[in-house]
């Protein structure tokens, strides 16, 4: 039996992930066979089973990878903003705008919802916790009205997630994005502390 090095194992896993992202994005999860996917990666089904368990496990890993990249992009938007409120607004807007990006739209907002029921619980908790910390900071600075940061984060996260699914569903995505951004501004204005 040939023993593989850690680097070779990581390379195999990375190859499967990269191939799956490409194929799922182009064809969708349902129209991708495991044989086709492993052939494109130049690997065997055994490699897929070893690293991900099955095709569904591979989808979970792809979604987690894309979620992490989205989170990094959103954090950069927050970090570069001139003030915390603008950073929060811009971050929420950018999340909705990502719903039109083909890879995110197909893999995260369509396939993951159909196959996995949506984002993983860990991803949801991370998003809500991140948003909760931002809202807590905005309350502390006297920008957002005093309310439960956890409740606000849960409500806003849920609203953004559902709006992103709505934008990604069907052929009217650009029009839905415009409507969603207008509605988002109305929703966010309601958070501001009256001065």
Coordinates of C-alpha atoms in Angstrom, one line a residue:
X1 CA 0.0 0.0 0.0
X2 CA 1.3 3.4 -0.9
X3 CA 1.3 6.0 1.8
X4 CA 0.5 9.5 0.8
X5 CA 2.1 12.6 2.4
X6 CA 0.1 15.3 4.1
X7 CA 0.9 17.6 1.2
X8 CA -0.3 15.1 -1.3
X9 CA -3.5 14.6 0.7
X10 CA -4.1 18.4 0.9
X11 CA -3.4 18.7 -2.8
X12 CA -6.0 16.0 -3.6
X13 CA -8.6 17.7 -1.4
X14 CA -7.9 21.1 -2.9
X15 CA -8.1 19.7 -6.5
X16 CA -11.5 18.1 -5.7
X17 CA -12.8 21.4 -4.2
X18 CA -11.6 23.5 -7.1
X19 CA -13.1 21.1 -9.7
X20 CA -16.4 20.8 -7.8
X21 CA -16.7 24.6 -7.6
X22 CA -16.1 24.9 -11.3
X23 CA -18.5 22.1 -12.3
X24 CA -21.2 22.9 -9.8
X25 CA -21.1 26.6 -10.9
X26 CA -21.3 25.6 -14.6
X27 CA -23.8 22.7 -14.4
X28 CA -25.3 22.8 -10.9
X29 CA -25.1 20.1 -8.2
X30 CA -28.0 18.0 -9.6
X31 CA -26.5 17.8 -13.1
X32 CA -23.0 16.8 -11.9
X33 CA -22.2 13.1 -11.6
X34 CA -19.5 11.9 -9.2
X35 CA -17.7 10.1 -12.1
X36 CA -17.6 13.2 -14.2
X37 CA -16.4 15.3 -11.3
X38 CA -13.6 12.9 -10.3
X39 CA -12.6 12.4 -14.0
X40 CA -12.2 16.2 -14.5
X41 CA -10.1 16.3 -11.3
X42 CA -8.0 13.4 -12.6
X43 CA -8.8 11.4 -9.4
X44 CA -10.9 8.4 -8.3
X45 CA -14.2 8.1 -6.5
X46 CA -12.2 6.7 -3.6
X47 CA -10.5 10.0 -3.2
X48 CA -13.8 11.8 -3.1
X49 CA -15.2 9.4 -0.5
X50 CA -12.0 9.6 1.6
X51 CA -12.0 13.4 1.8
X52 CA -15.7 14.3 1.7
X53 CA -17.7 11.1 2.3
X54 CA -20.0 11.6 -0.7
X55 CA -21.1 14.2 -3.2
X56 CA -23.2 16.0 -0.6
X57 CA -20.2 16.2 1.7
X58 CA -18.3 17.8 -1.2
X59 CA -21.0 20.4 -1.7
X60 CA -20.9 21.2 2.1
X61 CA -17.1 21.8 1.8
X62 CA -17.5 24.0 -1.3
X63 CA -20.3 26.1 0.3
X64 CA -18.1 26.5 3.5
X65 CA -15.2 27.7 1.3
X66 CA -17.4 30.2 -0.6
X67 CA -19.0 31.4 2.7
X68 CA -15.5 32.0 4.1
X69 CA -14.5 34.0 1.1
X70 CA -17.8 36.0 1.2
X71 CA -17.2 36.7 4.9
X72 CA -13.6 37.9 4.1
X73 CA -15.0 40.3 1.4
X74 CA -17.6 41.6 3.7
X75 CA -15.1 42.2 6.5
X76 CA -12.9 44.1 4.1
X77 CA -15.8 46.3 3.2
X78 CA -16.5 47.0 6.9
X79 CA -12.8 47.7 7.7
X80 CA -12.4 50.1 4.8
X81 CA -15.5 52.2 5.6
X82 CA -15.1 55.8 6.8
X83 CA -17.4 55.2 9.8
X84 CA -19.0 52.2 11.5
X85 CA -22.5 52.9 10.3
X86 CA -21.4 53.3 6.7
X87 CA -19.4 50.1 7.0
X88 CA -22.5 48.2 8.4
X89 CA -24.8 49.6 5.6
X90 CA -22.2 48.8 2.9
X91 CA -21.7 45.3 4.2
X92 CA -25.5 44.6 4.1
X93 CA -25.8 46.0 0.6
X94 CA -22.8 44.0 -0.6
X95 CA -24.3 40.8 0.7
X96 CA -27.4 41.4 -1.4
X97 CA -25.3 42.3 -4.4
X98 CA -23.4 39.0 -4.1
X99 CA -26.7 37.2 -4.9
X100 CA -26.2 38.1 -8.5
X101 CA -22.7 36.6 -8.8
X102 CA -23.1 33.4 -10.8
X103 CA -21.1 31.1 -8.5
X104 CA -22.7 32.3 -5.3
X105 CA -26.1 32.4 -6.9
X106 CA -26.0 28.8 -8.2
X107 CA -24.0 27.0 -5.5
X108 CA -24.8 28.9 -2.2
X109 CA -28.2 30.3 -2.9
X110 CA -29.8 27.6 -5.1
X111 CA -28.0 24.3 -4.8
X112 CA -27.2 24.6 -1.1
X113 CA -30.7 25.6 -0.3
X114 CA -32.2 22.7 -2.3
X115 CA -29.8 20.0 -1.1
X116 CA -28.8 21.2 2.4
X117 CA -31.7 23.4 3.3
X118 CA -29.6 26.5 3.3
X119 CA -26.5 27.6 5.2
X120 CA -24.9 25.3 7.7
X121 CA -25.8 26.0 11.3
X122 CA -22.1 27.0 12.0
X123 CA -22.2 29.4 9.2
X124 CA -25.4 31.0 10.4
X125 CA -24.1 31.3 13.9
X126 CA -20.9 32.9 12.7
X127 CA -22.8 35.4 10.6
X128 CA -25.2 36.3 13.4
X129 CA -22.4 36.6 15.9
X130 CA -20.4 38.9 13.6
X131 CA -23.4 41.1 12.9
X132 CA -24.2 41.1 16.6
X133 CA -20.8 42.4 17.5
X134 CA -21.1 45.2 14.9
X135 CA -24.6 46.2 16.2
X136 CA -23.3 46.1 19.8
X137 CA -20.6 48.5 18.8
X138 CA -23.1 50.8 16.9
X139 CA -25.3 50.9 20.0
X140 CA -22.3 51.6 22.3
X141 CA -21.4 54.5 20.0
X142 CA -24.9 55.9 20.1
X143 CA -25.6 55.4 16.4
X144 CA -28.2 52.6 16.7
X145 CA -31.1 52.6 19.2
X146 CA -30.6 50.5 22.3
X147 CA -32.2 47.1 21.7
X148 CA -31.0 43.5 22.0
X149 CA -28.0 43.2 19.6
X150 CA -28.7 39.5 19.3
X151 CA -32.3 40.0 18.4
X152 CA -31.4 42.7 15.9
X153 CA -28.7 40.6 14.4
X154 CA -31.0 37.6 14.0
X155 CA -33.7 39.7 12.4
X156 CA -31.3 41.5 10.0
X157 CA -29.4 38.3 9.1
X158 CA -32.7 36.5 8.4
X159 CA -34.0 39.4 6.3
X160 CA -30.8 39.5 4.3
X161 CA -30.6 35.7 3.8
X162 CA -34.2 35.5 2.6
X163 CA -33.8 38.6 0.3
X164 CA -30.7 37.0 -1.2
X165 CA -32.6 33.8 -1.9
X166 CA -35.4 35.9 -3.5
X167 CA -32.9 37.8 -5.7
X168 CA -31.2 34.6 -6.8
X169 CA -34.4 32.8 -7.7
X170 CA -35.6 33.4 -11.2
X171 CA -34.7 35.7 -14.1
X172 CA -35.6 39.0 -12.5
X173 CA -32.5 39.1 -10.3
X174 CA -31.3 42.6 -11.2
X175 CA -34.7 44.1 -10.8
X176 CA -35.2 42.3 -7.5
X177 CA -31.8 43.5 -6.3
X178 CA -32.8 47.1 -6.9
X179 CA -36.1 46.6 -4.9
X180 CA -34.2 44.7 -2.2
X181 CA -31.7 47.5 -1.8
X182 CA -34.4 50.1 -1.5
X183 CA -36.2 48.0 1.1
X184 CA -32.9 47.4 3.0
X185 CA -32.3 51.2 3.3
X186 CA -35.8 51.5 4.8
X187 CA -35.2 48.7 7.2
X188 CA -31.7 50.0 8.3
X189 CA -33.0 53.5 8.8
X190 CA -35.3 52.1 11.5
X191 CA -32.3 51.1 13.6
X192 CA -30.9 54.6 13.9
X193 CA -31.1 56.4 17.2
X194 CA -33.3 59.4 16.8
X195 CA -31.4 62.6 17.3

